[in-house]
Tab-separated table of C-alpha atoms in Angstrom:
chain	number	residue	atom	x	y	z
A	1	MET	CA	4.389	-10.861	-14.778
A	2	VAL	CA	4.993	-11.646	-11.103
A	3	LYS	CA	6.044	-8.535	-8.990
A	4	PHE	CA	6.509	-10.233	-5.588
A	5	ASN	CA	6.868	-13.820	-4.819
A	6	ALA	CA	6.947	-15.246	-1.225
A	7	LYS	CA	7.954	-18.745	-0.547
A	8	ASN	CA	7.519	-20.430	2.966
A	9	LEU	CA	7.787	-16.920	4.369
A	10	ASN	CA	7.894	-16.842	8.283
A	11	ILE	CA	8.175	-13.754	10.311
A	12	TRP	CA	8.777	-13.399	14.045
A	13	PHE	CA	8.842	-10.386	16.332
A	14	GLY	CA	10.608	-11.850	19.553
A	15	GLN	CA	8.522	-14.911	20.382
A	16	ILE	CA	5.545	-13.736	18.382
A	17	HIS	CA	5.169	-15.905	15.223
A	18	ALA	CA	3.494	-13.147	13.043
A	19	LEU	CA	3.547	-14.961	9.734
A	20	ARG	CA	3.539	-18.737	9.186
A	21	GLY	CA	4.697	-20.362	5.916
A	22	VAL	CA	3.108	-17.930	3.612
A	23	ASN	CA	3.445	-18.787	-0.190
A	24	ILE	CA	1.960	-16.044	-2.364
A	25	GLU	CA	2.762	-14.264	-5.766
A	26	ILE	CA	1.601	-10.693	-6.380
A	27	GLU	CA	1.146	-9.773	-10.039
A	28	ALA	CA	2.073	-6.554	-11.827
A	29	ASN	CA	-0.773	-4.069	-12.348
A	30	GLU	CA	-3.167	-5.577	-10.045
A	31	ILE	CA	-4.943	-4.531	-6.804
A	32	LEU	CA	-4.387	-7.322	-4.178
A	33	SER	CA	-6.830	-6.704	-1.188
A	34	VAL	CA	-5.532	-8.292	1.995
A	35	ILE	CA	-8.122	-8.778	4.619
A	36	GLY	CA	-8.169	-10.488	8.037
A	37	PRO	CA	-9.040	-9.799	11.726
A	38	SER	CA	-6.515	-7.971	13.880
A	39	ASN	CA	-3.378	-9.708	14.600
A	40	SER	CA	-3.923	-11.911	11.493
A	41	GLY	CA	-0.482	-11.039	10.078
A	42	LYS	CA	-1.768	-8.749	7.200
A	43	THR	CA	0.092	-5.647	8.215
A	44	SER	CA	3.333	-7.713	9.003
A	45	PHE	CA	2.937	-9.117	5.475
A	46	LEU	CA	2.461	-5.678	3.887
A	47	ARG	CA	5.547	-4.254	5.704
A	48	MET	CA	7.772	-7.027	4.578
A	49	LEU	CA	7.148	-5.732	0.986
A	50	ASN	CA	9.346	-2.843	1.602
A	51	ARG	CA	11.334	-4.082	4.648
A	52	LEU	CA	9.867	-1.882	7.090
A	53	ASN	CA	9.598	-4.872	9.705
A	54	GLU	CA	13.369	-4.549	9.923
A	55	LEU	CA	12.839	-1.456	11.994
A	56	HIS	CA	11.657	-3.692	14.891
A	57	ALA	CA	14.627	-4.859	17.053
A	58	ASN	CA	13.335	-8.373	17.518
A	59	PHE	CA	12.324	-9.023	14.004
A	60	LYS	CA	13.714	-12.212	12.059
A	61	MET	CA	12.460	-14.081	9.090
A	62	SER	CA	12.881	-17.325	7.250
A	63	GLY	CA	11.889	-18.402	3.859
A	64	TRP	CA	12.123	-16.289	0.630
A	65	MET	CA	10.778	-13.051	-0.477
A	66	GLU	CA	11.498	-11.932	-4.109
A	67	PHE	CA	10.942	-8.512	-5.729
A	68	ASP	CA	11.148	-8.526	-9.632
A	69	GLY	CA	12.941	-11.984	-9.297
A	70	GLN	CA	15.509	-10.640	-6.729
A	71	ASP	CA	16.046	-11.506	-3.133
A	72	ILE	CA	14.469	-8.507	-1.293
A	73	ARG	CA	17.169	-8.694	1.366
A	74	LYS	CA	19.823	-7.964	-1.188
A	75	ILE	CA	18.093	-4.886	-2.570
A	76	ASP	CA	19.478	-1.586	-1.211
A	77	ILE	CA	16.783	-0.413	1.191
A	78	GLU	CA	16.586	3.006	0.210
A	79	GLY	CA	16.163	2.081	-3.490
A	80	LEU	CA	13.662	-0.397	-2.541
A	81	ARG	CA	11.543	2.097	-0.504
A	82	LYS	CA	11.593	4.513	-3.518
A	83	ARG	CA	10.325	1.745	-5.829
A	84	VAL	CA	7.759	0.518	-3.253
A	85	GLY	CA	6.041	3.339	-1.674
A	86	MET	CA	3.620	3.280	1.261
A	87	VAL	CA	0.508	5.225	2.375
A	88	PHE	CA	-0.291	4.715	6.013
A	89	ALA	CA	-3.791	4.571	7.888
A	90	LEU	CA	-3.410	8.033	9.176
A	91	PRO	CA	-2.526	10.840	6.710
A	92	LEU	CA	0.939	12.300	7.887
A	93	PRO	CA	1.457	15.441	5.823
A	94	LEU	CA	4.605	17.388	6.473
A	95	PRO	CA	4.519	20.838	8.189
A	96	LEU	CA	4.936	22.489	4.791
A	97	SER	CA	2.784	23.776	1.990
A	98	ILE	CA	0.800	21.626	-0.256
A	99	PHE	CA	3.411	21.872	-3.112
A	100	GLU	CA	6.470	21.247	-0.811
A	101	ASN	CA	4.760	18.121	0.552
A	102	VAL	CA	4.628	16.514	-2.776
A	103	ALA	CA	7.765	17.805	-3.936
A	104	TYR	CA	9.670	16.708	-0.719
A	105	GLY	CA	10.837	13.233	-1.798
A	106	VAL	CA	11.671	14.341	-5.286
A	107	ARG	CA	13.937	17.069	-3.692
A	108	MET	CA	15.612	14.468	-1.565
A	109	HIS	CA	16.361	12.400	-4.668
A	110	GLY	CA	18.214	15.348	-6.105
A	111	GLU	CA	15.775	17.237	-8.285
A	112	LYS	CA	16.103	21.075	-7.777
A	113	LYS	CA	14.772	22.794	-10.783
A	114	ARG	CA	11.430	24.447	-10.132
A	115	ALA	CA	10.000	24.035	-13.385
A	116	ARG	CA	10.631	20.320	-13.224
A	117	LEU	CA	9.303	20.104	-9.561
A	118	SER	CA	6.174	21.798	-10.809
A	119	GLU	CA	5.424	19.364	-13.454
A	120	ILE	CA	6.011	16.349	-11.175
A	121	VAL	CA	3.762	17.985	-8.515
A	122	GLU	CA	0.962	18.694	-10.795
A	123	ARG	CA	1.093	15.098	-12.274
A	124	ALA	CA	0.937	13.494	-8.913
A	125	LEU	CA	-1.872	15.645	-7.603
A	126	LYS	CA	-3.803	14.749	-10.659
A	127	GLN	CA	-3.228	10.994	-10.233
A	128	ALA	CA	-4.346	11.407	-6.753
A	129	TYR	CA	-7.426	13.319	-7.731
A	130	LEU	CA	-6.589	16.304	-5.822
A	131	TRP	CA	-5.337	18.770	-8.350
A	132	ASP	CA	-8.745	20.555	-9.064
A	133	GLU	CA	-9.074	21.036	-5.333
A	134	VAL	CA	-5.864	22.657	-4.497
A	135	LYS	CA	-4.241	24.009	-7.811
A	136	ASP	CA	-5.025	27.536	-6.686
A	137	ARG	CA	-3.601	27.179	-3.317
A	138	LEU	CA	-0.532	25.138	-3.484
A	139	GLY	CA	1.344	27.429	-1.280
A	140	VAL	CA	-1.144	26.925	1.679
A	141	SER	CA	-0.236	24.656	4.562
A	142	ALA	CA	-1.083	21.152	4.051
A	143	PHE	CA	-2.823	21.139	7.455
A	144	LYS	CA	-5.424	23.229	6.201
A	145	LEU	CA	-6.657	20.477	3.999
A	146	SER	CA	-9.469	17.971	5.196
A	147	GLY	CA	-8.513	14.563	6.404
A	148	GLY	CA	-9.671	12.935	3.049
A	149	GLN	CA	-7.588	15.735	1.075
A	150	GLN	CA	-4.537	15.085	3.337
A	151	GLN	CA	-4.776	11.361	2.542
A	152	ARG	CA	-4.798	12.022	-1.149
A	153	LEU	CA	-1.922	14.613	-0.694
A	154	CYS	CA	0.080	11.586	0.986
A	155	ILE	CA	-0.905	9.415	-1.985
A	156	ALA	CA	0.488	12.273	-4.276
A	157	ARG	CA	3.723	12.502	-2.264
A	158	THR	CA	4.257	8.745	-2.758
A	159	LEU	CA	3.543	8.971	-6.526
A	160	ALA	CA	5.763	11.959	-6.930
A	161	VAL	CA	8.985	9.753	-6.688
A	162	ASN	CA	7.617	7.424	-9.407
A	163	PRO	CA	7.306	4.011	-7.582
A	164	GLU	CA	6.401	0.803	-9.158
A	165	VAL	CA	4.304	-0.425	-6.204
A	166	ILE	CA	2.204	1.419	-3.664
A	167	LEU	CA	1.276	-0.214	-0.489
A	168	PHE	CA	-1.937	1.034	1.380
A	169	ASP	CA	-2.288	0.184	5.081
A	170	GLU	CA	-5.840	0.796	5.877
A	171	PRO	CA	-5.865	4.256	4.114
A	172	CYS	CA	-9.527	5.121	4.527
A	173	SER	CA	-10.002	3.867	8.156
A	174	GLY	CA	-10.456	7.426	9.328
A	175	LEU	CA	-12.260	8.787	6.416
A	176	ASP	CA	-15.927	9.669	5.550
A	177	PRO	CA	-17.762	7.885	2.717
A	178	ILE	CA	-17.069	10.482	0.208
A	179	SER	CA	-13.466	10.786	0.889
A	180	THR	CA	-13.255	7.020	0.777
A	181	ALA	CA	-14.921	6.845	-2.612
A	182	LYS	CA	-12.307	9.311	-3.891
A	183	VAL	CA	-9.326	7.397	-2.639
A	184	GLU	CA	-10.838	4.132	-4.123
A	185	GLU	CA	-11.437	5.892	-7.468
A	186	ALA	CA	-7.714	6.851	-7.402
A	187	MET	CA	-6.584	3.370	-6.731
A	188	LEU	CA	-8.659	1.899	-9.615
A	189	LYS	CA	-7.182	4.502	-12.199
A	190	LEU	CA	-3.554	3.906	-10.617
A	191	LYS	CA	-3.400	0.194	-11.240
A	192	LYS	CA	-3.041	0.746	-14.938
A	193	ASP	CA	0.628	2.074	-14.067
A	194	TYR	CA	1.236	0.612	-10.646
A	195	THR	CA	0.835	-2.542	-8.596
A	196	ILE	CA	-1.117	-1.949	-5.450
A	197	VAL	CA	-1.526	-3.821	-2.217
A	198	LEU	CA	-4.253	-2.831	-0.020
A	199	VAL	CA	-4.599	-3.977	3.644
A	200	THR	CA	-8.183	-3.159	4.772
A	201	ASN	CA	-10.433	-3.941	7.755
A	202	ASN	CA	-13.331	-3.065	5.300
A	203	VAL	CA	-14.445	-6.068	3.542
A	204	LYS	CA	-16.823	-4.141	1.282
A	205	GLN	CA	-13.752	-1.992	0.325
A	206	ALA	CA	-11.895	-5.002	-0.553
A	207	ALA	CA	-14.724	-6.383	-2.685
A	208	ARG	CA	-15.052	-2.978	-4.495
A	209	VAL	CA	-11.496	-2.495	-5.536
A	210	GLY	CA	-9.557	-5.800	-5.398
A	211	ASP	CA	-8.591	-7.930	-8.439
A	212	ARG	CA	-7.831	-10.650	-6.105
A	213	THR	CA	-8.082	-10.882	-2.256
A	214	ALA	CA	-5.921	-12.680	0.285
A	215	PHE	CA	-7.484	-13.764	3.459
A	216	PHE	CA	-5.099	-13.927	6.469
A	217	LEU	CA	-5.839	-15.624	9.812
A	218	SER	CA	-3.438	-16.166	12.901
A	219	GLY	CA	-0.446	-15.596	10.668
A	220	GLU	CA	-1.492	-18.056	7.842
A	221	LEU	CA	-2.670	-17.321	4.353
A	222	VAL	CA	-5.956	-19.247	4.434
A	223	GLU	CA	-7.067	-18.378	1.050
A	224	LEU	CA	-6.201	-16.424	-2.186
A	225	ASP	CA	-8.455	-16.058	-5.111
A	226	ARG	CA	-10.079	-13.728	-7.599
A	227	THR	CA	-12.076	-11.232	-5.471
A	228	GLU	CA	-15.512	-12.094	-6.878
A	229	LYS	CA	-14.884	-15.818	-5.946
A	230	ILE	CA	-13.693	-14.972	-2.447
A	231	PHE	CA	-16.814	-13.023	-1.827
A	232	THR	CA	-19.370	-15.289	-3.475
A	233	ALA	CA	-18.011	-18.837	-3.128
A	234	PRO	CA	-14.993	-19.073	-0.975
A	235	SER	CA	-13.189	-22.334	-0.690
A	236	ASP	CA	-12.573	-22.298	3.057
A	237	LYS	CA	-15.326	-21.749	5.597
A	238	ARG	CA	-13.267	-19.660	7.839
A	239	THR	CA	-13.025	-17.060	4.921
A	240	ASP	CA	-16.986	-17.299	4.575
A	241	GLY	CA	-17.273	-16.645	8.284
A	242	TYR	CA	-15.059	-13.726	8.298
A	243	ILE	CA	-16.775	-11.902	5.322
A	244	ARG	CA	-20.159	-12.752	6.948
A	245	GLY	CA	-18.932	-10.946	10.180
A	246	GLU	CA	-19.044	-14.112	12.314
A	247	PHE	CA	-15.684	-13.158	13.805
A	248	GLY	CA	-13.043	-10.504	13.572
C-alpha cells in the first residue's frame, strides 16, 4: 500500500530551488532512509510530508504530493499533523513532568480522563522503550532525563496521539552510541504499526534500519532502491561516492 506519492514535485524557498522534479512513493509500514549531503533537499522533502514547509514565507511548490491518495494540500493541516508526527534532531521536551509531556498532545485533542491518559502514556512510553526507565518517576521534570531519554520521550509524545506516520529528522545526531541504538531499536519495532521516514546524515544508521534508501543530491532524487542494494551495488556512481565518503 502506498502511503505517500510525489509526482514531479518541485519546491522553492524564494529563489532557492530546493527540490527538483522528485518522483517517489513511500510504502506503508516501511522505514525509508533518506540520505544525502547538506543542502541536498532531504529535509525539505521530509517537511513536505506534513506541510511544515508552508511555515516559510517564501515557500512555493509545483507538482503533486498525495497522502493516502488525497492531495496533501486539501487535507486539514491540523488533522494531517496529527496523522503525520515528527521527531526533530534536538530533543524538545516541554517544561513539564515526564507524564505531562507525553499526555500533552492527547489533552489538546480533548482527552481529559486521568485513567485513559495513564493508559495512553504507558503505551507510548513502552513503544518508545522508555517505560522501564521512568515508570517510577513520571512526576519528575522531563529536563532531568538524559539526552537519549529526552529523545525517546519526544518519540513517545508523538506516538501518544496515535499517528500513522512518524518523520524523523536526524533524531540521533546529538546522541551517544548506546542511546542511538535504543532509538533505532524502537524504530525497528514501530514499523509494524507505523510508516517511518528517517532523514539521517549517518549512512551506517540508514543501512542498519532502512528497508529502502533514497539518495538526494542538489535537490534531485538520484536513486531509490532496497537498502541492501544501495549499499552494496548502487546504480549511480554519485550514490557510491557519497556512501564511500568521497563527498558530503
